[in-house]
Each structure stands twice: as structure tokens, then as C-alpha cells.
């Protein structure tokens, strides 16, 4: 059986403190409820859809994410956005 992905174990560690600070005016990437509520928008932005890719490339940010992290976020969404 494949383990379902969860926010605390799998998704929260993907966001750096820099990411959380950078997005704090919009929502809290450290908060399960906020990330769950904005998951579709976050998924689009980490793929560069609907605006500049997030996180920003250096020197402003540490992004963009490697494909494996984008796929993990997609899996978390497909698994039902578990805490």
C-alpha cells in the first residue's frame, strides 16, 4: 500500500522560512488550513501558471521547485489534502 501524503510530514517541509515570509501578506504557507484553502493557486504558481513561478529564482528566492516536489504537492492534493 502506498502511504498517503500529509501536510505536516510531506508538504510543510517544502516551504522555507523565506517562502513563508514572502507570502505572509497573502496567506500563511506554514498553516495547514491556509495551504489547503489555497492549494490550487499554490499548485499553479509552483508550476509558473497564472503569474511568475514561485518561489522566485535566486537571488530573490530559492525556487523554482524541482519536479519531484511539484509532484509531491500534486499527490498531496490527489490524496485529499490530508493534515
PDB file of N, CA and C in Angstrom:
ATOM      1  N   UNK A   1       0.843  -1.191   0.000  1.00  0.00           N
ATOM      2  CA  UNK A   1       0.000   0.000   0.000  1.00  0.00           C
ATOM      3  C   UNK A   1       0.884   1.250   0.000  1.00  0.00           C
ATOM      4  N   UNK A   2       0.523   2.196  -0.809  1.00  0.00           N
ATOM      5  CA  UNK A   2       1.263   3.450  -0.894  1.00  0.00           C
ATOM      6  C   UNK A   2       0.774   4.376   0.210  1.00  0.00           C
ATOM      7  N   UNK A   3       1.709   4.964   0.928  1.00  0.00           N
ATOM      8  CA  UNK A   3       1.369   5.890   2.002  1.00  0.00           C
ATOM      9  C   UNK A   3       0.779   7.175   1.418  1.00  0.00           C
ATOM     10  N   UNK A   4      -0.325   7.631   2.014  1.00  0.00           N
ATOM     11  CA  UNK A   4      -0.865   8.914   1.576  1.00  0.00           C
ATOM     12  C   UNK A   4       0.032  10.025   2.118  1.00  0.00           C
ATOM     13  N   UNK A   5       0.102  11.087   1.370  1.00  0.00           N
ATOM     14  CA  UNK A   5       0.922  12.212   1.797  1.00  0.00           C
ATOM     15  C   UNK A   5       0.134  13.080   2.769  1.00  0.00           C
ATOM     16  N   UNK A   6       0.856  13.733   3.666  1.00  0.00           N
ATOM     17  CA  UNK A   6       0.223  14.616   4.647  1.00  0.00           C
ATOM     18  C   UNK A   6       0.928  15.958   4.694  1.00  0.00           C
ATOM     19  N   UNK A   7       0.222  16.966   5.160  1.00  0.00           N
ATOM     20  CA  UNK A   7       0.786  18.307   5.197  1.00  0.00           C
ATOM     21  C   UNK A   7       2.006  18.391   6.112  1.00  0.00           C
ATOM     22  N   UNK A   8       1.853  17.966   7.357  1.00  0.00           N
ATOM     23  CA  UNK A   8       2.947  18.131   8.320  1.00  0.00           C
ATOM     24  C   UNK A   8       4.195  17.341   7.927  1.00  0.00           C
ATOM     25  N   UNK A   9       4.004  16.115   7.470  1.00  0.00           N
ATOM     26  CA  UNK A   9       5.148  15.254   7.155  1.00  0.00           C
ATOM     27  C   UNK A   9       5.772  15.560   5.802  1.00  0.00           C
ATOM     28  N   UNK A  10       4.946  15.902   4.815  1.00  0.00           N
ATOM     29  CA  UNK A  10       5.440  15.979   3.437  1.00  0.00           C
ATOM     30  C   UNK A  10       5.444  17.380   2.826  1.00  0.00           C
ATOM     31  N   UNK A  11       4.416  18.163   3.093  1.00  0.00           N
ATOM     32  CA  UNK A  11       4.250  19.441   2.390  1.00  0.00           C
ATOM     33  C   UNK A  11       4.874  20.605   3.146  1.00  0.00           C
ATOM     34  N   UNK A  12       4.618  20.704   4.435  1.00  0.00           N
ATOM     35  CA  UNK A  12       5.158  21.817   5.221  1.00  0.00           C
ATOM     36  C   UNK A  12       6.683  21.946   5.066  1.00  0.00           C
ATOM     37  N   UNK A  13       7.434  20.831   5.067  1.00  0.00           N
ATOM     38  CA  UNK A  13       8.894  20.966   4.920  1.00  0.00           C
ATOM     39  C   UNK A  13       9.341  21.529   3.564  1.00  0.00           C
ATOM     40  N   UNK A  14       8.466  21.537   2.570  1.00  0.00           N
ATOM     41  CA  UNK A  14       8.825  22.070   1.258  1.00  0.00           C
ATOM     42  C   UNK A  14       8.942  23.592   1.274  1.00  0.00           C
ATOM     43  N   UNK A  15       8.244  24.235   2.207  1.00  0.00           N
ATOM     44  CA  UNK A  15       8.242  25.691   2.281  1.00  0.00           C
ATOM     45  C   UNK A  15       9.334  26.168   3.227  1.00  0.00           C
ATOM     46  N   UNK A  16      10.227  27.006   2.723  1.00  0.00           N
ATOM     47  CA  UNK A  16      11.285  27.560   3.561  1.00  0.00           C
ATOM     48  C   UNK A  16      10.732  28.740   4.355  1.00  0.00           C
ATOM     49  N   UNK A  17      11.479  29.156   5.364  1.00  0.00           N
ATOM     50  CA  UNK A  17      11.079  30.347   6.115  1.00  0.00           C
ATOM     51  C   UNK A  17      10.979  31.547   5.175  1.00  0.00           C
ATOM     52  N   UNK A  18      11.875  31.595   4.204  1.00  0.00           N
ATOM     53  CA  UNK A  18      11.854  32.684   3.224  1.00  0.00           C
ATOM     54  C   UNK A  18      10.553  32.669   2.412  1.00  0.00           C
ATOM     55  N   UNK A  19      10.102  31.469   2.037  1.00  0.00           N
ATOM     56  CA  UNK A  19       8.824  31.337   1.320  1.00  0.00           C
ATOM     57  C   UNK A  19       7.673  31.848   2.190  1.00  0.00           C
ATOM     58  N   UNK A  20       7.673  31.425   3.442  1.00  0.00           N
ATOM     59  CA  UNK A  20       6.589  31.784   4.364  1.00  0.00           C
ATOM     60  C   UNK A  20       6.548  33.298   4.564  1.00  0.00           C
ATOM     61  N   UNK A  21       7.717  33.900   4.783  1.00  0.00           N
ATOM     62  CA  UNK A  21       7.786  35.358   4.952  1.00  0.00           C
ATOM     63  C   UNK A  21       7.323  36.065   3.686  1.00  0.00           C
ATOM     64  N   UNK A  22       7.769  35.570   2.533  1.00  0.00           N
ATOM     65  CA  UNK A  22       7.447  36.207   1.267  1.00  0.00           C
ATOM     66  C   UNK A  22       5.967  36.207   0.922  1.00  0.00           C
ATOM     67  N   UNK A  23       5.261  35.198   1.388  1.00  0.00           N
ATOM     68  CA  UNK A  23       3.833  35.077   1.069  1.00  0.00           C
ATOM     69  C   UNK A  23       2.930  35.508   2.224  1.00  0.00           C
ATOM     70  N   UNK A  24       3.520  35.989   3.311  1.00  0.00           N
ATOM     71  CA  UNK A  24       2.740  36.242   4.531  1.00  0.00           C
ATOM     72  C   UNK A  24       1.625  37.268   4.348  1.00  0.00           C
ATOM     73  N   UNK A  25       1.769  38.178   3.389  1.00  0.00           N
ATOM     74  CA  UNK A  25       0.696  39.151   3.169  1.00  0.00           C
ATOM     75  C   UNK A  25      -0.536  38.503   2.536  1.00  0.00           C
ATOM     76  N   UNK A  26      -0.336  37.429   1.790  1.00  0.00           N
ATOM     77  CA  UNK A  26      -1.442  36.749   1.112  1.00  0.00           C
ATOM     78  C   UNK A  26      -2.053  35.648   1.984  1.00  0.00           C
ATOM     79  N   UNK A  27      -1.193  34.768   2.495  1.00  0.00           N
ATOM     80  CA  UNK A  27      -1.626  33.678   3.369  1.00  0.00           C
ATOM     81  C   UNK A  27      -0.406  33.058   4.021  1.00  0.00           C
ATOM     82  N   UNK A  28      -0.640  32.161   4.948  1.00  0.00           N
ATOM     83  CA  UNK A  28       0.435  31.560   5.730  1.00  0.00           C
ATOM     84  C   UNK A  28       0.769  30.167   5.196  1.00  0.00           C
ATOM     85  N   UNK A  29       1.919  30.057   4.527  1.00  0.00           N
ATOM     86  CA  UNK A  29       2.339  28.754   3.988  1.00  0.00           C
ATOM     87  C   UNK A  29       2.688  27.761   5.093  1.00  0.00           C
ATOM     88  N   UNK A  30       2.840  28.229   6.324  1.00  0.00           N
ATOM     89  CA  UNK A  30       3.107  27.339   7.451  1.00  0.00           C
ATOM     90  C   UNK A  30       1.837  26.784   8.074  1.00  0.00           C
ATOM     91  N   UNK A  31       0.686  27.248   7.588  1.00  0.00           N
ATOM     92  CA  UNK A  31      -0.605  26.849   8.159  1.00  0.00           C
ATOM     93  C   UNK A  31      -1.298  25.839   7.258  1.00  0.00           C
ATOM     94  N   UNK A  32      -1.617  24.678   7.815  1.00  0.00           N
ATOM     95  CA  UNK A  32      -2.341  23.653   7.053  1.00  0.00           C
ATOM     96  C   UNK A  32      -3.632  24.223   6.464  1.00  0.00           C
ATOM     97  N   UNK A  33      -4.414  24.937   7.288  1.00  0.00           N
ATOM     98  CA  UNK A  33      -5.700  25.456   6.811  1.00  0.00           C
ATOM     99  C   UNK A  33      -5.517  26.412   5.640  1.00  0.00           C
ATOM    100  N   UNK A  34      -4.518  27.300   5.728  1.00  0.00           N
ATOM    101  CA  UNK A  34      -4.287  28.260   4.644  1.00  0.00           C
ATOM    102  C   UNK A  34      -3.811  27.564   3.374  1.00  0.00           C
ATOM    103  N   UNK A  35      -2.880  26.646   3.510  1.00  0.00           N
ATOM    104  CA  UNK A  35      -2.361  25.956   2.326  1.00  0.00           C
ATOM    105  C   UNK A  35      -3.456  25.091   1.700  1.00  0.00           C
ATOM    106  N   UNK A  36      -4.259  24.433   2.522  1.00  0.00           N
ATOM    107  CA  UNK A  36      -5.371  23.636   1.999  1.00  0.00           C
ATOM    108  C   UNK A  36      -6.343  24.528   1.224  1.00  0.00           C
ATOM    109  N   UNK A  37      -6.685  25.681   1.790  1.00  0.00           N
ATOM    110  CA  UNK A  37      -7.640  26.606   1.178  1.00  0.00           C
ATOM    111  C   UNK A  37      -7.109  27.145  -0.158  1.00  0.00           C
ATOM    112  N   UNK A  38      -5.804  27.367  -0.256  1.00  0.00           N
ATOM    113  CA  UNK A  38      -5.197  27.971  -1.447  1.00  0.00           C
ATOM    114  C   UNK A  38      -4.405  26.963  -2.285  1.00  0.00           C
ATOM    115  N   UNK A  39      -4.633  25.674  -2.075  1.00  0.00           N
ATOM    116  CA  UNK A  39      -3.815  24.636  -2.715  1.00  0.00           C
ATOM    117  C   UNK A  39      -3.782  24.738  -4.234  1.00  0.00           C
ATOM    118  N   UNK A  40      -4.914  24.988  -4.866  1.00  0.00           N
ATOM    119  CA  UNK A  40      -4.950  25.049  -6.330  1.00  0.00           C
ATOM    120  C   UNK A  40      -4.112  26.221  -6.832  1.00  0.00           C
ATOM    121  N   UNK A  41      -4.258  27.378  -6.197  1.00  0.00           N
ATOM    122  CA  UNK A  41      -3.475  28.555  -6.590  1.00  0.00           C
ATOM    123  C   UNK A  41      -1.982  28.317  -6.360  1.00  0.00           C
ATOM    124  N   UNK A  42      -1.634  27.707  -5.237  1.00  0.00           N
ATOM    125  CA  UNK A  42      -0.232  27.415  -4.945  1.00  0.00           C
ATOM    126  C   UNK A  42       0.308  26.445  -5.987  1.00  0.00           C
ATOM    127  N   UNK A  43      -0.462  25.417  -6.299  1.00  0.00           N
ATOM    128  CA  UNK A  43      -0.038  24.431  -7.299  1.00  0.00           C
ATOM    129  C   UNK A  43       0.219  25.093  -8.651  1.00  0.00           C
ATOM    130  N   UNK A  44      -0.664  26.005  -9.049  1.00  0.00           N
ATOM    131  CA  UNK A  44      -0.457  26.720 -10.309  1.00  0.00           C
ATOM    132  C   UNK A  44       0.835  27.536 -10.274  1.00  0.00           C
ATOM    133  N   UNK A  45       1.062  28.246  -9.177  1.00  0.00           N
ATOM    134  CA  UNK A  45       2.220  29.132  -9.105  1.00  0.00           C
ATOM    135  C   UNK A  45       3.541  28.367  -9.024  1.00  0.00           C
ATOM    136  N   UNK A  46       3.572  27.219  -8.353  1.00  0.00           N
ATOM    137  CA  UNK A  46       4.831  26.458  -8.322  1.00  0.00           C
ATOM    138  C   UNK A  46       5.149  25.875  -9.701  1.00  0.00           C
ATOM    139  N   UNK A  47       4.119  25.834 -10.573  1.00  0.00           N
ATOM    140  CA  UNK A  47       4.334  25.401 -11.958  1.00  0.00           C
ATOM    141  C   UNK A  47       4.443  26.587 -12.910  1.00  0.00           C
ATOM    142  N   UNK A  48       4.373  27.818 -12.372  1.00  0.00           N
ATOM    143  CA  UNK A  48       4.516  29.008 -13.202  1.00  0.00           C
ATOM    144  C   UNK A  48       3.275  29.359 -14.002  1.00  0.00           C
ATOM    145  N   UNK A  49       2.109  28.913 -13.535  1.00  0.00           N
ATOM    146  CA  UNK A  49       0.845  29.194 -14.216  1.00  0.00           C
ATOM    147  C   UNK A  49       0.135  30.328 -13.478  1.00  0.00           C
ATOM    148  N   UNK A  50      -0.343  31.311 -14.223  1.00  0.00           N
ATOM    149  CA  UNK A  50      -1.084  32.410 -13.620  1.00  0.00           C
ATOM    150  C   UNK A  50      -0.215  33.513 -13.050  1.00  0.00           C
ATOM    151  N   UNK A  51       1.059  33.496 -13.381  1.00  0.00           N
ATOM    152  CA  UNK A  51       1.985  34.513 -12.876  1.00  0.00           C
ATOM    153  C   UNK A  51       3.388  33.957 -12.844  1.00  0.00           C
ATOM    154  N   UNK A  52       4.274  34.704 -12.227  1.00  0.00           N
ATOM    155  CA  UNK A  52       5.670  34.263 -12.126  1.00  0.00           C
ATOM    156  C   UNK A  52       5.754  32.994 -11.289  1.00  0.00           C
ATOM    157  N   UNK A  53       6.705  32.148 -11.634  1.00  0.00           N
ATOM    158  CA  UNK A  53       6.888  30.911 -10.867  1.00  0.00           C
ATOM    159  C   UNK A  53       7.277  31.257  -9.431  1.00  0.00           C
ATOM    160  N   UNK A  54       6.710  30.514  -8.509  1.00  0.00           N
ATOM    161  CA  UNK A  54       7.033  30.675  -7.091  1.00  0.00           C
ATOM    162  C   UNK A  54       7.617  29.359  -6.601  1.00  0.00           C
ATOM    163  N   UNK A  55       8.557  29.362  -5.703  1.00  0.00           N
ATOM    164  CA  UNK A  55       9.277  30.516  -5.198  1.00  0.00           C
ATOM    165  C   UNK A  55      10.151  31.144  -6.286  1.00  0.00           C
ATOM    166  N   UNK A  56      10.423  32.423  -6.105  1.00  0.00           N
ATOM    167  CA  UNK A  56      11.230  33.157  -7.073  1.00  0.00           C
ATOM    168  C   UNK A  56      12.621  32.549  -7.197  1.00  0.00           C
ATOM    169  N   UNK A  57      13.181  32.600  -8.390  1.00  0.00           N
ATOM    170  CA  UNK A  57      14.558  32.144  -8.558  1.00  0.00           C
ATOM    171  C   UNK A  57      15.533  33.036  -7.784  1.00  0.00           C
ATOM    172  N   UNK A  58      16.726  32.537  -7.493  1.00  0.00           N
ATOM    173  CA  UNK A  58      17.738  33.362  -6.831  1.00  0.00           C
ATOM    174  C   UNK A  58      18.006  34.614  -7.655  1.00  0.00           C
ATOM    175  N   UNK A  59      18.381  35.725  -7.080  1.00  0.00           N
ATOM    176  CA  UNK A  59      18.728  35.896  -5.661  1.00  0.00           C
ATOM    177  C   UNK A  59      17.535  36.217  -4.765  1.00  0.00           C
ATOM    178  N   UNK A  60      16.339  36.415  -5.327  1.00  0.00           N
ATOM    179  CA  UNK A  60      15.188  36.802  -4.508  1.00  0.00           C
ATOM    180  C   UNK A  60      14.583  35.630  -3.742  1.00  0.00           C
ATOM    181  N   UNK A  61      14.736  34.447  -4.263  1.00  0.00           N
ATOM    182  CA  UNK A  61      14.146  33.280  -3.614  1.00  0.00           C
ATOM    183  C   UNK A  61      15.012  32.066  -3.824  1.00  0.00           C
ATOM    184  N   UNK A  62      14.476  30.927  -3.470  1.00  0.00           N
ATOM    185  CA  UNK A  62      15.230  29.676  -3.565  1.00  0.00           C
ATOM    186  C   UNK A  62      14.648  28.742  -4.616  1.00  0.00           C
ATOM    187  N   UNK A  63      13.685  29.226  -5.368  1.00  0.00           N
ATOM    188  CA  UNK A  63      12.978  28.387  -6.326  1.00  0.00           C
ATOM    189  C   UNK A  63      13.616  28.406  -7.677  1.00  0.00           C
ATOM    190  N   UNK A  64      12.967  27.880  -8.694  1.00  0.00           N
ATOM    191  CA  UNK A  64      11.713  27.127  -8.573  1.00  0.00           C
ATOM    192  C   UNK A  64      11.938  25.714  -8.031  1.00  0.00           C
ATOM    193  N   UNK A  65      10.842  25.071  -7.657  1.00  0.00           N
ATOM    194  CA  UNK A  65      10.923  23.727  -7.103  1.00  0.00           C
ATOM    195  C   UNK A  65      11.320  22.714  -8.173  1.00  0.00           C
ATOM    196  N   UNK A  66      12.054  21.674  -7.772  1.00  0.00           N
ATOM    197  CA  UNK A  66      12.286  20.563  -8.697  1.00  0.00           C
ATOM    198  C   UNK A  66      10.976  19.809  -8.959  1.00  0.00           C
ATOM    199  N   UNK A  67      10.922  19.124 -10.081  1.00  0.00           N
ATOM    200  CA  UNK A  67       9.713  18.396 -10.473  1.00  0.00           C
ATOM    201  C   UNK A  67       9.237  17.437  -9.387  1.00  0.00           C
ATOM    202  N   UNK A  68      10.152  16.801  -8.663  1.00  0.00           N
ATOM    203  CA  UNK A  68       9.759  15.841  -7.620  1.00  0.00           C
ATOM    204  C   UNK A  68       8.922  16.504  -6.526  1.00  0.00           C
ATOM    205  N   UNK A  69       9.248  17.758  -6.171  1.00  0.00           N
ATOM    206  CA  UNK A  69       8.475  18.456  -5.145  1.00  0.00           C
ATOM    207  C   UNK A  69       7.117  18.887  -5.686  1.00  0.00           C
ATOM    208  N   UNK A  70       7.070  19.295  -6.946  1.00  0.00           N
ATOM    209  CA  UNK A  70       5.795  19.653  -7.572  1.00  0.00           C
ATOM    210  C   UNK A  70       4.883  18.425  -7.611  1.00  0.00           C
ATOM    211  N   UNK A  71       5.446  17.274  -7.947  1.00  0.00           N
ATOM    212  CA  UNK A  71       4.667  16.034  -7.994  1.00  0.00           C
ATOM    213  C   UNK A  71       4.183  15.627  -6.610  1.00  0.00           C
ATOM    214  N   UNK A  72       5.009  15.868  -5.581  1.00  0.00           N
ATOM    215  CA  UNK A  72       4.591  15.559  -4.212  1.00  0.00           C
ATOM    216  C   UNK A  72       3.408  16.438  -3.806  1.00  0.00           C
ATOM    217  N   UNK A  73       3.453  17.726  -4.172  1.00  0.00           N
ATOM    218  CA  UNK A  73       2.332  18.627  -3.868  1.00  0.00           C
ATOM    219  C   UNK A  73       1.075  18.148  -4.592  1.00  0.00           C
ATOM    220  N   UNK A  74       1.210  17.746  -5.857  1.00  0.00           N
ATOM    221  CA  UNK A  74       0.076  17.223  -6.629  1.00  0.00           C
ATOM    222  C   UNK A  74      -0.478  15.956  -5.980  1.00  0.00           C
ATOM    223  N   UNK A  75       0.410  15.088  -5.490  1.00  0.00           N
ATOM    224  CA  UNK A  75      -0.022  13.848  -4.824  1.00  0.00           C
ATOM    225  C   UNK A  75      -0.800  14.182  -3.552  1.00  0.00           C
ATOM    226  N   UNK A  76      -0.309  15.157  -2.796  1.00  0.00           N
ATOM    227  CA  UNK A  76      -0.999  15.579  -1.569  1.00  0.00           C
ATOM    228  C   UNK A  76      -2.422  16.035  -1.905  1.00  0.00           C
ATOM    229  N   UNK A  77      -2.567  16.820  -2.981  1.00  0.00           N
ATOM    230  CA  UNK A  77      -3.892  17.265  -3.406  1.00  0.00           C
ATOM    231  C   UNK A  77      -4.749  16.052  -3.796  1.00  0.00           C
ATOM    232  N   UNK A  78      -4.179  15.132  -4.578  1.00  0.00           N
ATOM    233  CA  UNK A  78      -4.915  13.945  -5.032  1.00  0.00           C
ATOM    234  C   UNK A  78      -5.302  13.035  -3.864  1.00  0.00           C
ATOM    235  N   UNK A  79      -4.458  13.044  -2.810  1.00  0.00           N
ATOM    236  CA  UNK A  79      -4.729  12.221  -1.625  1.00  0.00           C
ATOM    237  C   UNK A  79      -5.799  12.840  -0.714  1.00  0.00           C
ATOM    238  N   UNK A  80      -6.292  14.012  -1.072  1.00  0.00           N
ATOM    239  CA  UNK A  80      -7.368  14.628  -0.295  1.00  0.00           C
ATOM    240  C   UNK A  80      -6.908  15.688   0.680  1.00  0.00           C
ATOM    241  N   UNK A  81      -5.716  16.274   0.463  1.00  0.00           N
ATOM    242  CA  UNK A  81      -5.224  17.380   1.300  1.00  0.00           C
ATOM    243  C   UNK A  81      -5.194  17.017   2.770  1.00  0.00           C
ATOM    244  N   UNK A  82      -4.569  15.906   3.087  1.00  0.00           N
ATOM    245  CA  UNK A  82      -4.532  15.422   4.470  1.00  0.00           C
ATOM    246  C   UNK A  82      -3.632  16.307   5.359  1.00  0.00           C
ATOM    247  N   UNK A  83      -4.004  16.436   6.652  1.00  0.00           N
ATOM    248  CA  UNK A  83      -3.196  17.259   7.587  1.00  0.00           C
ATOM    249  C   UNK A  83      -1.790  16.701   7.787  1.00  0.00           C
TER     250      UNK A  83
END
